[in-house]
mmCIF file of C-alpha atoms and ligand atoms in Angstrom:
data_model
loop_
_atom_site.group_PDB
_atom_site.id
_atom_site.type_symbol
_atom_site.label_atom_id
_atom_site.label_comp_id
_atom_site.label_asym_id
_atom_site.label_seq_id
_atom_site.Cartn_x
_atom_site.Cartn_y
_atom_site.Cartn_z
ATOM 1 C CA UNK L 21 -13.414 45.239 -5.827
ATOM 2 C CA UNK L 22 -16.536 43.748 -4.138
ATOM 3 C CA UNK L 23 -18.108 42.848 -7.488
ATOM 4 C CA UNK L 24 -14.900 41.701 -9.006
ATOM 5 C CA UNK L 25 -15.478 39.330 -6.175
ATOM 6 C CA UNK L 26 -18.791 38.292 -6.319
ATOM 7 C CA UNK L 27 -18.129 37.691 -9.893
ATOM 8 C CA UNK L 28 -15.215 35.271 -8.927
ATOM 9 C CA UNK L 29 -17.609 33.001 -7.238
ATOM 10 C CA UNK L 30 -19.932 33.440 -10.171
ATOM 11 C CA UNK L 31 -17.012 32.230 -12.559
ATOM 12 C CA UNK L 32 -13.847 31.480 -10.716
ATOM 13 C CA UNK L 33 -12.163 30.327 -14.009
ATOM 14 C CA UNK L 34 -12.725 33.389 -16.216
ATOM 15 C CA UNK L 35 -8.465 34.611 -17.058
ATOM 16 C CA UNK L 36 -9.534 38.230 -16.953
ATOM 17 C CA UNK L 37 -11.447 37.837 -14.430
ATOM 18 C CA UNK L 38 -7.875 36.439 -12.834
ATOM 19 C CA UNK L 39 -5.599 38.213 -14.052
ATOM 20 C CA UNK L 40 -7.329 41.222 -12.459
ATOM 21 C CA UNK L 41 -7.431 40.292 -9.178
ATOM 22 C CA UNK L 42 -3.713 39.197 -9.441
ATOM 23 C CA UNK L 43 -2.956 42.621 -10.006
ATOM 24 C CA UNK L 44 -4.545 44.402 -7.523
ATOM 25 C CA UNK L 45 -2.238 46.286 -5.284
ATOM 26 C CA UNK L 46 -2.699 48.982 -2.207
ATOM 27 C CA UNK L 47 -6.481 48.993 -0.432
ATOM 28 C CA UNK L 48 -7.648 46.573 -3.102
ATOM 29 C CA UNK L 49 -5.040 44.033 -1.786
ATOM 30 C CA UNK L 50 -6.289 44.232 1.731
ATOM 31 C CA UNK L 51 -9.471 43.779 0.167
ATOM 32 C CA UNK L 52 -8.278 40.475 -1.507
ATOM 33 C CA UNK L 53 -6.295 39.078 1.373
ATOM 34 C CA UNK L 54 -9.430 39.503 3.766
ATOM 35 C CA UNK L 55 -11.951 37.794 0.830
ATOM 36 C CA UNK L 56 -9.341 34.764 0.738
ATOM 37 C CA UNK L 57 -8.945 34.678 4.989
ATOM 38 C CA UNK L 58 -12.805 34.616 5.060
ATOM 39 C CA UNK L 59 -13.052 31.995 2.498
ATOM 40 C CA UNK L 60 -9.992 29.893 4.292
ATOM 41 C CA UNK L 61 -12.019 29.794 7.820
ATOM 42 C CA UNK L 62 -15.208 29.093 5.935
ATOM 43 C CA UNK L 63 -13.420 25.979 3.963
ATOM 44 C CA UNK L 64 -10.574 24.827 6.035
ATOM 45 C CA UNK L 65 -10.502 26.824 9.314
ATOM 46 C CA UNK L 66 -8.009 28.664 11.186
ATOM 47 C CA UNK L 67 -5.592 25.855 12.034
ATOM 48 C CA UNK L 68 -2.055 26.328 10.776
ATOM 49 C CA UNK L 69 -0.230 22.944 10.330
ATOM 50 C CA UNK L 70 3.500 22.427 10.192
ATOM 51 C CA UNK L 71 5.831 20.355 8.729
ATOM 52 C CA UNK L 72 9.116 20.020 9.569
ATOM 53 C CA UNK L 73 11.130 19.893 6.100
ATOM 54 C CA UNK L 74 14.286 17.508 5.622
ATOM 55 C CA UNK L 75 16.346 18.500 2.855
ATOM 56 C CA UNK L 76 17.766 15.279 2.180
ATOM 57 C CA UNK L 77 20.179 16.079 -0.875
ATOM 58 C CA UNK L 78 21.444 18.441 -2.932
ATOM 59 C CA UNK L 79 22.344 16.178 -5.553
ATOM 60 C CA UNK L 80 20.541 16.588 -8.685
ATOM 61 C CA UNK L 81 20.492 14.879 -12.232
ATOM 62 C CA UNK L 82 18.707 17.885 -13.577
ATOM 63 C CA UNK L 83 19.602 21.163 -15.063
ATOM 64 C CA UNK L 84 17.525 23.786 -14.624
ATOM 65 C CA UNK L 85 18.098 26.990 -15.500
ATOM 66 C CA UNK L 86 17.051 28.714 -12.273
ATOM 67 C CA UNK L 87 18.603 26.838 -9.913
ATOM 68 C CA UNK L 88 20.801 26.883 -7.388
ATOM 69 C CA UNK L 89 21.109 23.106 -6.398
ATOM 70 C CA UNK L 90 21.120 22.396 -10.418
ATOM 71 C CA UNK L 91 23.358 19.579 -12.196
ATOM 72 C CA UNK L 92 26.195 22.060 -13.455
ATOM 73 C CA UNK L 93 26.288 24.730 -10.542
ATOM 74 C CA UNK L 94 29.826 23.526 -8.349
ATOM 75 C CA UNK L 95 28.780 23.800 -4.872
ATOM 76 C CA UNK L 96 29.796 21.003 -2.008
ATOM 77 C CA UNK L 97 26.905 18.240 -2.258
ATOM 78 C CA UNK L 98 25.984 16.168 0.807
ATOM 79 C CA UNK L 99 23.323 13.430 1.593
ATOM 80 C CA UNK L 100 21.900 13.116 4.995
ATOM 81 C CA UNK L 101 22.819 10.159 6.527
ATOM 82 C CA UNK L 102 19.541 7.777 7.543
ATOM 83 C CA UNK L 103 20.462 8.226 10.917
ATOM 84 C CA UNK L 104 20.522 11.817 10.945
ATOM 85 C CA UNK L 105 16.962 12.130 8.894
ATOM 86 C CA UNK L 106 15.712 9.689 11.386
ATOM 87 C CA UNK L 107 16.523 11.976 14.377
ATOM 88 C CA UNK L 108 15.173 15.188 12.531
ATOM 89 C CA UNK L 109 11.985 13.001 11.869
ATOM 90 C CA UNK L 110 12.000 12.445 15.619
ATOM 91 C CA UNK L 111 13.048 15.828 16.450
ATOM 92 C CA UNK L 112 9.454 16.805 14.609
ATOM 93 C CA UNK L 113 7.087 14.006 16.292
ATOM 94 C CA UNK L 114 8.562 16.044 19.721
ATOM 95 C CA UNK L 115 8.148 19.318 18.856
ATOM 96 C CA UNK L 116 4.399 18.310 17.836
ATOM 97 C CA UNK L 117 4.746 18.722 14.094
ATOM 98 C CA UNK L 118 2.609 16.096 13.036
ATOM 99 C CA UNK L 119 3.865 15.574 9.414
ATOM 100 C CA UNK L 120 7.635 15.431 8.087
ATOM 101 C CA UNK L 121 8.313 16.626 4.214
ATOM 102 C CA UNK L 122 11.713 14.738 2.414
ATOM 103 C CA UNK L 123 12.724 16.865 -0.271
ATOM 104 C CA UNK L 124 15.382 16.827 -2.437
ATOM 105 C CA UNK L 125 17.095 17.251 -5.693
ATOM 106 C CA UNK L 126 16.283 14.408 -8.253
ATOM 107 C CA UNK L 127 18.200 11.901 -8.589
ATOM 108 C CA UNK L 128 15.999 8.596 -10.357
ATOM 109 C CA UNK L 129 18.282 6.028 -9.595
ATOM 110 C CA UNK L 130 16.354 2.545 -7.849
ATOM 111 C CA UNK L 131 18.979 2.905 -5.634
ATOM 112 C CA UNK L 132 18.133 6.246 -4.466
ATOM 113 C CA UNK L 133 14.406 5.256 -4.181
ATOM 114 C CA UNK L 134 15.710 2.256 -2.165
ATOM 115 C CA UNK L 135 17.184 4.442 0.287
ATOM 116 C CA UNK L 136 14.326 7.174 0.627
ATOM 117 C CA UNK L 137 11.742 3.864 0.890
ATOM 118 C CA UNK L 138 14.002 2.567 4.019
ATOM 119 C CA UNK L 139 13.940 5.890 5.782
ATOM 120 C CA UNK L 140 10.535 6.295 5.233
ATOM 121 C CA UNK L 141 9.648 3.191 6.445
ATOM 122 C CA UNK L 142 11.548 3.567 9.369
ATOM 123 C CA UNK L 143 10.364 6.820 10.171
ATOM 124 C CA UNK L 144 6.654 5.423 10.060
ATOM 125 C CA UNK L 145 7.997 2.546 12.574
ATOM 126 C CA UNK L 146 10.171 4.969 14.700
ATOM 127 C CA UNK L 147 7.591 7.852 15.437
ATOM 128 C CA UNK L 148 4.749 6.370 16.364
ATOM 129 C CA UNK L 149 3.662 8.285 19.822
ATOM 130 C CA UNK L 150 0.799 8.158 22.041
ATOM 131 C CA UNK L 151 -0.399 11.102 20.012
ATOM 132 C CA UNK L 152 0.178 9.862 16.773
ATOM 133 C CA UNK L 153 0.336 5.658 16.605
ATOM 134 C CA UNK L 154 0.545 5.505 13.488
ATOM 135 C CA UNK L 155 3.889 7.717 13.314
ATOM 136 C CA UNK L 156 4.438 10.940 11.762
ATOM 137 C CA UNK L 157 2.273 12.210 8.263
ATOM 138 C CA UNK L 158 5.182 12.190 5.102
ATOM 139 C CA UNK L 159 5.291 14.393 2.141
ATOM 140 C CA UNK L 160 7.417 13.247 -0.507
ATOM 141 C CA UNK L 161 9.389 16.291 -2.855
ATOM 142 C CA UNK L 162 11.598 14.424 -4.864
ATOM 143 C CA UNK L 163 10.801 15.240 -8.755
ATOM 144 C CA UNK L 164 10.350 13.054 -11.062
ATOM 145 C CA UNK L 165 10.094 8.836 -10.985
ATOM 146 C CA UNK L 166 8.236 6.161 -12.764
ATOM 147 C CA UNK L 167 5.210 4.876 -11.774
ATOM 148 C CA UNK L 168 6.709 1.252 -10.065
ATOM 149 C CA UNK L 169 9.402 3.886 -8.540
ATOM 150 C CA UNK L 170 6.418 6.015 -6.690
ATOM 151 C CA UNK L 171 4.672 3.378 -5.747
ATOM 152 C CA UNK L 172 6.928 1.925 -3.878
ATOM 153 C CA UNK L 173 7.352 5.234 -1.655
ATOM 154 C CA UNK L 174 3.484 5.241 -1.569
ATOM 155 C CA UNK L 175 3.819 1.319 -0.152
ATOM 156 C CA UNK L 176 6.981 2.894 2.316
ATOM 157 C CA UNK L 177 4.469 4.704 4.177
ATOM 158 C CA UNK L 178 4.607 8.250 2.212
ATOM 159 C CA UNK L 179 0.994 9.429 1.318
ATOM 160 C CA UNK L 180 1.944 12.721 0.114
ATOM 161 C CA UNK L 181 3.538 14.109 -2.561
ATOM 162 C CA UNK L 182 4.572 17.714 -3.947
ATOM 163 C CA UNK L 183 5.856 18.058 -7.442
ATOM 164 C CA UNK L 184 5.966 21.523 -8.574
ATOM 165 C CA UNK L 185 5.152 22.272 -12.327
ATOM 166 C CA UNK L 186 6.545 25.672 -11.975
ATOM 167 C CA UNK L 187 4.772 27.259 -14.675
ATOM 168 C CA UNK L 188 1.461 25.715 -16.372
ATOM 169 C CA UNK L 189 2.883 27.933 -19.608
ATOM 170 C CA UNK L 190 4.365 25.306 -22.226
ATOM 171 C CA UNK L 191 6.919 28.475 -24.123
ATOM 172 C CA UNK L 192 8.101 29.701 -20.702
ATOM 173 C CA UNK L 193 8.763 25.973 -19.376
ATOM 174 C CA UNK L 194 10.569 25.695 -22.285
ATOM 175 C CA UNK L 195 12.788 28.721 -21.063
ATOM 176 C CA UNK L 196 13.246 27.683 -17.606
ATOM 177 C CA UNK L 197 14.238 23.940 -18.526
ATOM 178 C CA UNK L 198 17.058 22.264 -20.614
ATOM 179 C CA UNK L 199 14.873 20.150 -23.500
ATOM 180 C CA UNK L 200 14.827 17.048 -21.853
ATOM 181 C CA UNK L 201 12.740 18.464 -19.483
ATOM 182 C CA UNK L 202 9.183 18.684 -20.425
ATOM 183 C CA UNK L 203 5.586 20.402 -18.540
ATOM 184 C CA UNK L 204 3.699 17.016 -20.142
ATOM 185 C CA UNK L 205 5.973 14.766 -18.431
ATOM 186 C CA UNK L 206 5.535 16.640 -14.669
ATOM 187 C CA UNK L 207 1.338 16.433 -16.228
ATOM 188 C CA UNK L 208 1.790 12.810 -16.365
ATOM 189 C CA UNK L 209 3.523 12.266 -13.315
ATOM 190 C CA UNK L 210 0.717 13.785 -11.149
ATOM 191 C CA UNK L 211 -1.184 12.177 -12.475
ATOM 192 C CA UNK L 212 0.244 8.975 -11.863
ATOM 193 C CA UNK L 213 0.454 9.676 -7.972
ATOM 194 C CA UNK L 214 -2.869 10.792 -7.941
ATOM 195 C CA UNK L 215 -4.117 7.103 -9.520
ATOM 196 C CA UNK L 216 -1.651 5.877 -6.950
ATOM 197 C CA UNK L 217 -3.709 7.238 -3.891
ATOM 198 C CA UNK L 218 -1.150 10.277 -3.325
ATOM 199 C CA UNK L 219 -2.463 13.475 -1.464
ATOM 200 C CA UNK L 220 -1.646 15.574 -4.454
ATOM 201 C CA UNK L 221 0.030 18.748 -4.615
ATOM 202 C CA UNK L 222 1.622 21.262 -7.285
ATOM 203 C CA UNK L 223 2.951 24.386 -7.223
ATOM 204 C CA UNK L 224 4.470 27.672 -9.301
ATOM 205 C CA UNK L 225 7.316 30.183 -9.208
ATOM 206 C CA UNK L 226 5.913 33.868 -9.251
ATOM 207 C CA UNK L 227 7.557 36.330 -10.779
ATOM 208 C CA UNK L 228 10.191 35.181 -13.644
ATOM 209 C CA UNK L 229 11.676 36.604 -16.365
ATOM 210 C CA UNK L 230 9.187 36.317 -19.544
ATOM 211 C CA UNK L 231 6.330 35.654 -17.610
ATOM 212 C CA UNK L 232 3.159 37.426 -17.319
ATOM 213 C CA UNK L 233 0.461 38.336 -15.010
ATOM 214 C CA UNK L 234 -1.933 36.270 -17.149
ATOM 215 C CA UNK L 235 0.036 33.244 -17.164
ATOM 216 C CA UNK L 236 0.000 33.184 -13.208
ATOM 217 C CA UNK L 237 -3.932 33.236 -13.699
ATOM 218 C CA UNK L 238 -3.441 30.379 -16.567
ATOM 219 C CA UNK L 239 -1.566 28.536 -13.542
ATOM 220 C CA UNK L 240 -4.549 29.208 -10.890
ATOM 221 C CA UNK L 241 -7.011 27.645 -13.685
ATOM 222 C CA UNK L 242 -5.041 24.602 -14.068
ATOM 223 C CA UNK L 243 -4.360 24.194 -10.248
ATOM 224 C CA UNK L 244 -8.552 24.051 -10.346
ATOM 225 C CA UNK L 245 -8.003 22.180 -13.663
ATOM 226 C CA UNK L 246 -6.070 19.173 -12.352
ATOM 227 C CA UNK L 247 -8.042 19.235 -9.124
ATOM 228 C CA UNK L 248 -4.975 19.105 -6.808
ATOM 229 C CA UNK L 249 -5.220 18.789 -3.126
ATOM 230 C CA UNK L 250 -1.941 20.670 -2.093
ATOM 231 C CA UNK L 251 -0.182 23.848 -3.392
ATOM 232 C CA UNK L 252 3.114 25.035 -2.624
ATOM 233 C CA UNK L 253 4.087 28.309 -4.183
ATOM 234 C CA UNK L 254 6.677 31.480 -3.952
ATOM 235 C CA UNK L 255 8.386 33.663 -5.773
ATOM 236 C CA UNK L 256 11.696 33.416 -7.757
ATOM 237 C CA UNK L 257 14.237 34.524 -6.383
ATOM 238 C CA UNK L 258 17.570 34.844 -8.506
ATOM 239 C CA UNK L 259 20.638 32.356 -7.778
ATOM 240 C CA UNK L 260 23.922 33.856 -9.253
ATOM 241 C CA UNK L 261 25.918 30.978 -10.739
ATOM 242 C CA UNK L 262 22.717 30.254 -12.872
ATOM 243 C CA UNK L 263 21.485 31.208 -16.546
ATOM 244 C CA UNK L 264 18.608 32.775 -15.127
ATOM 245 C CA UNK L 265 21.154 34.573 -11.852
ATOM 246 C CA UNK L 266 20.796 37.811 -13.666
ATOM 247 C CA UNK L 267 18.278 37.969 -15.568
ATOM 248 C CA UNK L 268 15.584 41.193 -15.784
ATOM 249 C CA UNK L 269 12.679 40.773 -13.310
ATOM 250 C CA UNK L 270 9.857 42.344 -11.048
ATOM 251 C CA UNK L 271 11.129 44.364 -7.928
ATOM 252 C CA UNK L 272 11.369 42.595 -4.668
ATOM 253 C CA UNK L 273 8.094 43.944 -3.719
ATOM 254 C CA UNK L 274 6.078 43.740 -6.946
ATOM 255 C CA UNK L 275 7.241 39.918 -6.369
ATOM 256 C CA UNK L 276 5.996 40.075 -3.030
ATOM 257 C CA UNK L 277 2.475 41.173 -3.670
ATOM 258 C CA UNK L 278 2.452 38.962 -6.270
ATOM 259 C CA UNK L 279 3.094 36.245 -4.302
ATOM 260 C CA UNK L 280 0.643 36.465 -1.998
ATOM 261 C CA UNK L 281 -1.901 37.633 -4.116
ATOM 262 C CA UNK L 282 -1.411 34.208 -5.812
ATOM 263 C CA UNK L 283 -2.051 32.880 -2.534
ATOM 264 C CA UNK L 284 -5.100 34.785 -2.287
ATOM 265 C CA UNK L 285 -6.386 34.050 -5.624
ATOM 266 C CA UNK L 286 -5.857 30.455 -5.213
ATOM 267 C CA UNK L 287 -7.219 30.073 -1.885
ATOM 268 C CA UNK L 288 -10.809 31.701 -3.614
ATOM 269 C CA UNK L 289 -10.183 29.541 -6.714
ATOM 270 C CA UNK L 290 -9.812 25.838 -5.002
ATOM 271 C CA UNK L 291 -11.177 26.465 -1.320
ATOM 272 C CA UNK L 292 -10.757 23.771 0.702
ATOM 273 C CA UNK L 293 -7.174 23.140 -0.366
ATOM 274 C CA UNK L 294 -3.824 22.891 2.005
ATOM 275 C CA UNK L 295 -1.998 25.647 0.819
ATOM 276 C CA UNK L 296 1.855 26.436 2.161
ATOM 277 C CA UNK L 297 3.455 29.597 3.078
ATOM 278 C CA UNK L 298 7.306 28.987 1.406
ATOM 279 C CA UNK L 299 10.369 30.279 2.622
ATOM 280 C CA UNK L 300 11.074 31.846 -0.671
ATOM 281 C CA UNK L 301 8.405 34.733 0.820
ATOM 282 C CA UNK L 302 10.923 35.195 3.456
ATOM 283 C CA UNK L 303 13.844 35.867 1.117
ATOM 284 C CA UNK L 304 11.641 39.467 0.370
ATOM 285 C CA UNK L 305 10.125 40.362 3.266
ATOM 286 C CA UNK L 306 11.296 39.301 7.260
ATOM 287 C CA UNK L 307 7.894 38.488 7.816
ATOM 288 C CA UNK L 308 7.268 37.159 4.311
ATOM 289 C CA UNK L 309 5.698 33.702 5.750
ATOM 290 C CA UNK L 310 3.390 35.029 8.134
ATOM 291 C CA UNK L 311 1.891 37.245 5.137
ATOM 292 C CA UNK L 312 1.639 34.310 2.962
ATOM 293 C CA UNK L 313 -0.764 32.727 6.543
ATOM 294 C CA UNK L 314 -2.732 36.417 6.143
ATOM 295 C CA UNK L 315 -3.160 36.017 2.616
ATOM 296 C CA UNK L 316 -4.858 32.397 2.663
ATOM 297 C CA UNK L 317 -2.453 29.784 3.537
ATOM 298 C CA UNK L 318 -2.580 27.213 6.461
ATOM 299 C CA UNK L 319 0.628 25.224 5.938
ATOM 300 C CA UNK L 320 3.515 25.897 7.412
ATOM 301 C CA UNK L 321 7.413 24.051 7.001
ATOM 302 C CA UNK L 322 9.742 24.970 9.790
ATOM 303 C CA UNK L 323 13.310 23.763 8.590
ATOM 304 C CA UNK L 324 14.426 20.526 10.422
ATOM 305 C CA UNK L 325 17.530 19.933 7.883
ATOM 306 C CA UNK L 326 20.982 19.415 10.212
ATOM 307 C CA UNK L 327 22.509 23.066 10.050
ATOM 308 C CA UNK L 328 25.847 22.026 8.239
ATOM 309 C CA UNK L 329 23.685 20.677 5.846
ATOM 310 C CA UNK L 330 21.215 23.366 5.557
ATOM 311 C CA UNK L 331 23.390 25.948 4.574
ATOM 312 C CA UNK L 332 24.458 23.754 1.382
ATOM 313 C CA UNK L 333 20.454 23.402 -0.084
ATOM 314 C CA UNK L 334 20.565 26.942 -1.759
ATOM 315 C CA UNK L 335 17.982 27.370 -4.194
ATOM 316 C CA UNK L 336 18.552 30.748 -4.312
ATOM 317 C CA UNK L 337 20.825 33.213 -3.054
ATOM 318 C CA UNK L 338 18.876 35.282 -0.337
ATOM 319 C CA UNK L 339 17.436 31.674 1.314
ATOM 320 C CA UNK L 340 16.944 32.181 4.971
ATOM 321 C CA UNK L 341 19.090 29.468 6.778
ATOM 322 C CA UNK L 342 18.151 30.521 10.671
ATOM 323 C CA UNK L 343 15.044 30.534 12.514
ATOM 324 C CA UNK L 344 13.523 29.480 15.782
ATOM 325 C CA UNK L 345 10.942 27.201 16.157
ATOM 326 C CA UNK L 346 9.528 28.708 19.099
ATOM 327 C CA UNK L 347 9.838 32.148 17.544
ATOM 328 C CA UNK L 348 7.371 30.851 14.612
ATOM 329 C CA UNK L 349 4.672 29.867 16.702
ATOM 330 C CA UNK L 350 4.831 33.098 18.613
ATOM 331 C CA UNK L 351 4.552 34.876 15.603
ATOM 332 C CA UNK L 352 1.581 32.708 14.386
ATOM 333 C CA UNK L 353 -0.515 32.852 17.473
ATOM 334 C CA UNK L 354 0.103 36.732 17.546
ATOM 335 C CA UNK L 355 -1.554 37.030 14.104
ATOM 336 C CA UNK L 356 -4.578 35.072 15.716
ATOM 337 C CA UNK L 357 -4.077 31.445 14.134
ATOM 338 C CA UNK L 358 -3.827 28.490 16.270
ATOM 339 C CA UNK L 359 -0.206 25.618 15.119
ATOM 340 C CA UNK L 360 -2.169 22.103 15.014
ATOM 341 C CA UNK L 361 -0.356 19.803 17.163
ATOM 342 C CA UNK L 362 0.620 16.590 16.406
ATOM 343 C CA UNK L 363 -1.580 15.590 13.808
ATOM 344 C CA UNK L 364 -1.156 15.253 10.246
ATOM 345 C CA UNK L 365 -3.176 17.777 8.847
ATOM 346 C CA UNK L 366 -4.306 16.377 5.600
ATOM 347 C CA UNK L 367 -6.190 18.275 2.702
ATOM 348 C CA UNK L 368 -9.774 18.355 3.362
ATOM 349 C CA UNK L 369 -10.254 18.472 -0.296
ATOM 350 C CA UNK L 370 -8.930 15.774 -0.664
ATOM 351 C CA UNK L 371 -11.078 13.597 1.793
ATOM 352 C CA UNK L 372 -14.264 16.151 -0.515
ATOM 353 C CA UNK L 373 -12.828 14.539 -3.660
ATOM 354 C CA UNK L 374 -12.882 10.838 -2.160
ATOM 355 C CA UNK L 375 -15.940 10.883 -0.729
HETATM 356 N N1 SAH Y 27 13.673 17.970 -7.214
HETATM 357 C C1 SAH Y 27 12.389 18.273 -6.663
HETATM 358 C C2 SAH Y 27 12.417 19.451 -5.704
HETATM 359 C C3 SAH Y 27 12.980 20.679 -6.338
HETATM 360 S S1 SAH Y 27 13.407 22.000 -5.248
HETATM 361 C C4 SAH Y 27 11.421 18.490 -7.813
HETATM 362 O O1 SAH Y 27 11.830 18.477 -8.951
HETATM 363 O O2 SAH Y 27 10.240 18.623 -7.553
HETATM 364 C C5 SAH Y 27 11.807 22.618 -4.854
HETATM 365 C C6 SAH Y 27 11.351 23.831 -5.605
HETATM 366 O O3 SAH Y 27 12.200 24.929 -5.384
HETATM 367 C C7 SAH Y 27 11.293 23.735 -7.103
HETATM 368 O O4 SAH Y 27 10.190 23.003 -7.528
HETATM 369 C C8 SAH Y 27 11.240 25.199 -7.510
HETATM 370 O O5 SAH Y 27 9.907 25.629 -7.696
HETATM 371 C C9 SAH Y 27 11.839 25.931 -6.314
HETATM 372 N N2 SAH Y 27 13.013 26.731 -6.718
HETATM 373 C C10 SAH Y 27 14.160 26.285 -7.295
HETATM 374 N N3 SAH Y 27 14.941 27.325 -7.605
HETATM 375 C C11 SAH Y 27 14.297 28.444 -7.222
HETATM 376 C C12 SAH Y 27 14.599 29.841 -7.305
HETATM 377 N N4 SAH Y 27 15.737 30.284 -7.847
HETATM 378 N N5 SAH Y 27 13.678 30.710 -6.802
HETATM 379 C C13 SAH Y 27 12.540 30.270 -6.259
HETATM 380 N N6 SAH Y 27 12.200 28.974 -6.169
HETATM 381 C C14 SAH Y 27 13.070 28.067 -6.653
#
């Protein structure tokens, strides 16, 4: 294991070389996840930052097949009122969280971007503290817009944004996605945020149907590849109602380990990234999050969403709804790791890649 390490930093994009490590299970793993905590204080330190996370709809234009908030699925659909954003945005400048994510199902509409560029806006206006004058750090989720439509949110205030590719392999994309869907066009549109001045970040889901071990390390390589600043990753988990509800996959825990050796293996791969710890590690494991912060992440996103809306923004069917605030940053300090307060906690690479 030690020289399968070495040989990482010798060539961290050899796909064997990946694709082994991903795989490593038992005493090996421990290995791993110590290799990627050592590398995370060397690179990025031991802070942990939160954001609280606003689910702002579950409306969605798009169809995926894995998912539960998708066009088709009938479920009730709700948009958070400005108002009601605004005071979970404040909500998070009190508890100390410096930065706020919006994310939501896609919906492209100029109205719709009118809307999310007012709240933001307002947000920026309305949360500026002692602490923080200029107002809370925002991270965009939205999907996909054009370039005029993302700059605009950029101009709002936002200087973050997360669009997920969910797997760098074109054939399994292909599975996942109705065929108006396309990997080249989520390509282009990082691309386009990242010319905009966007902190940058992508992501994957671990773990479904069709795909392979080596296609997760194919994913790690292009996370390197495009040079992204942010990654946001977990596993799938199924959502009944959905093409993909049933289909054959991994056991909870080979999904697990998988997960966070991801975590691991990207942490060693891109260094002085931000890397989050996703609730979808909770849906296998009741401590799921707190392994992904063992395994090499520094991000965390407490859920701010109101709680009648919450319970509506199922991705999946095991998504925790409840958890305590407090009880997080117990946990966190008990593993050793110190919750950043009220700053925005910004990629360092991404300040490396400017400079
Ligand atoms: N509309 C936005 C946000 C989508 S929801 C966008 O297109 O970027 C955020 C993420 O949830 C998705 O990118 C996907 O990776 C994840 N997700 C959706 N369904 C899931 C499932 N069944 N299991 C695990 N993750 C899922």
């Amino acid at each position: 294991m030690k020289q399968l390490l070495a040989q990482l930093d010798e060539t961290p994009t050899d796909i064997e070389l990946l694709t082994t490590l991903l795989d490593v299970r038992g005493a090996d793993a421990e290995i791993l996840r110590d290799a990627a905590t050592e590398c995370m204080h060397a690179h990025v330190g031991d802070n942990v930052y939160f954001r609280g996370l606003v689910e702002v709809t579950n409306r969605c234009h798009l169809n995926c097949y894995y998912c539960g908030i998708r066009r088709d699925r009938d479920i009730p659909r709700y948009t958070v009122q400005a108002d009601d954003i605004l005071a979970a945005a404040r909500l998070c400048s009190r508890l100390g969280f410096g930065s706020l994510v919006l994310q939501s199902g896609e919906i492209r509409s100029d109205s719709y971007v009118n809307f999310i560029c007012d709240i933001v806006a307002r947000i920026k206006r309305e949360t500026r503290t002692v602490q923080q004058p200029n107002g809370l750090g925002i991270t965009l989720s939205l999907g996909v817009f054009s370039r005029t439509q993302y700059q605009r949110m950029f101009d709002a205030g936002a200087h973050r944004y997360l669009l997920r590719i969910e797997t760098s392999d074109d054939s399994l994309f292909a599975r996942l996605h109705p065929p108006a869907q396309s990997l080249a066009e989520r390509f282009e549109a990082l691309n386009t945020l990242r010319e905009i001045g966007f902190q940058v970040g992508t992501g994957v889901m671990i773990g479904l149907p069709g795909q392979t071990t080596r296609m997760l390390a194919q994913d790690v390589f292009t996370f390197k590849r495009l040079d992204v600043d942010m990654i946001g990753m977990g596993p799938f988990l199924p959502s009944s109602d959905t093409p993909m509800g049933h289909a054959q996959i991994l056991s909870s825990a080979q999904r697990l380990q998988l997960g966070l050796n991801m975590i691991a293996v990207t942490r060693l791969v891109c260094k002085d990234i931000n890397i989050a710890s996703t609730t979808a590690l909770e849906g296998l494991h009741p401590h799921g999050r707190l392994l992904g912060l063992q395994y090499g992440a520094n991000v965390a996103m407490p859920n701010l969403t109101p709680a009648e809306n919450r319970v509506n923004y199922k991705l999946y069917d095991d998504k925790p709804t409840a958890q305590s605030v407090d009880g997080a940053v117990a946990a966190i300090e008990s593993i050793g790791r110190r919750v950043a307060k009220n700053v925005f906690g910004d990629s360092k690479h991404f300040f490396n890649r400017c400079s």
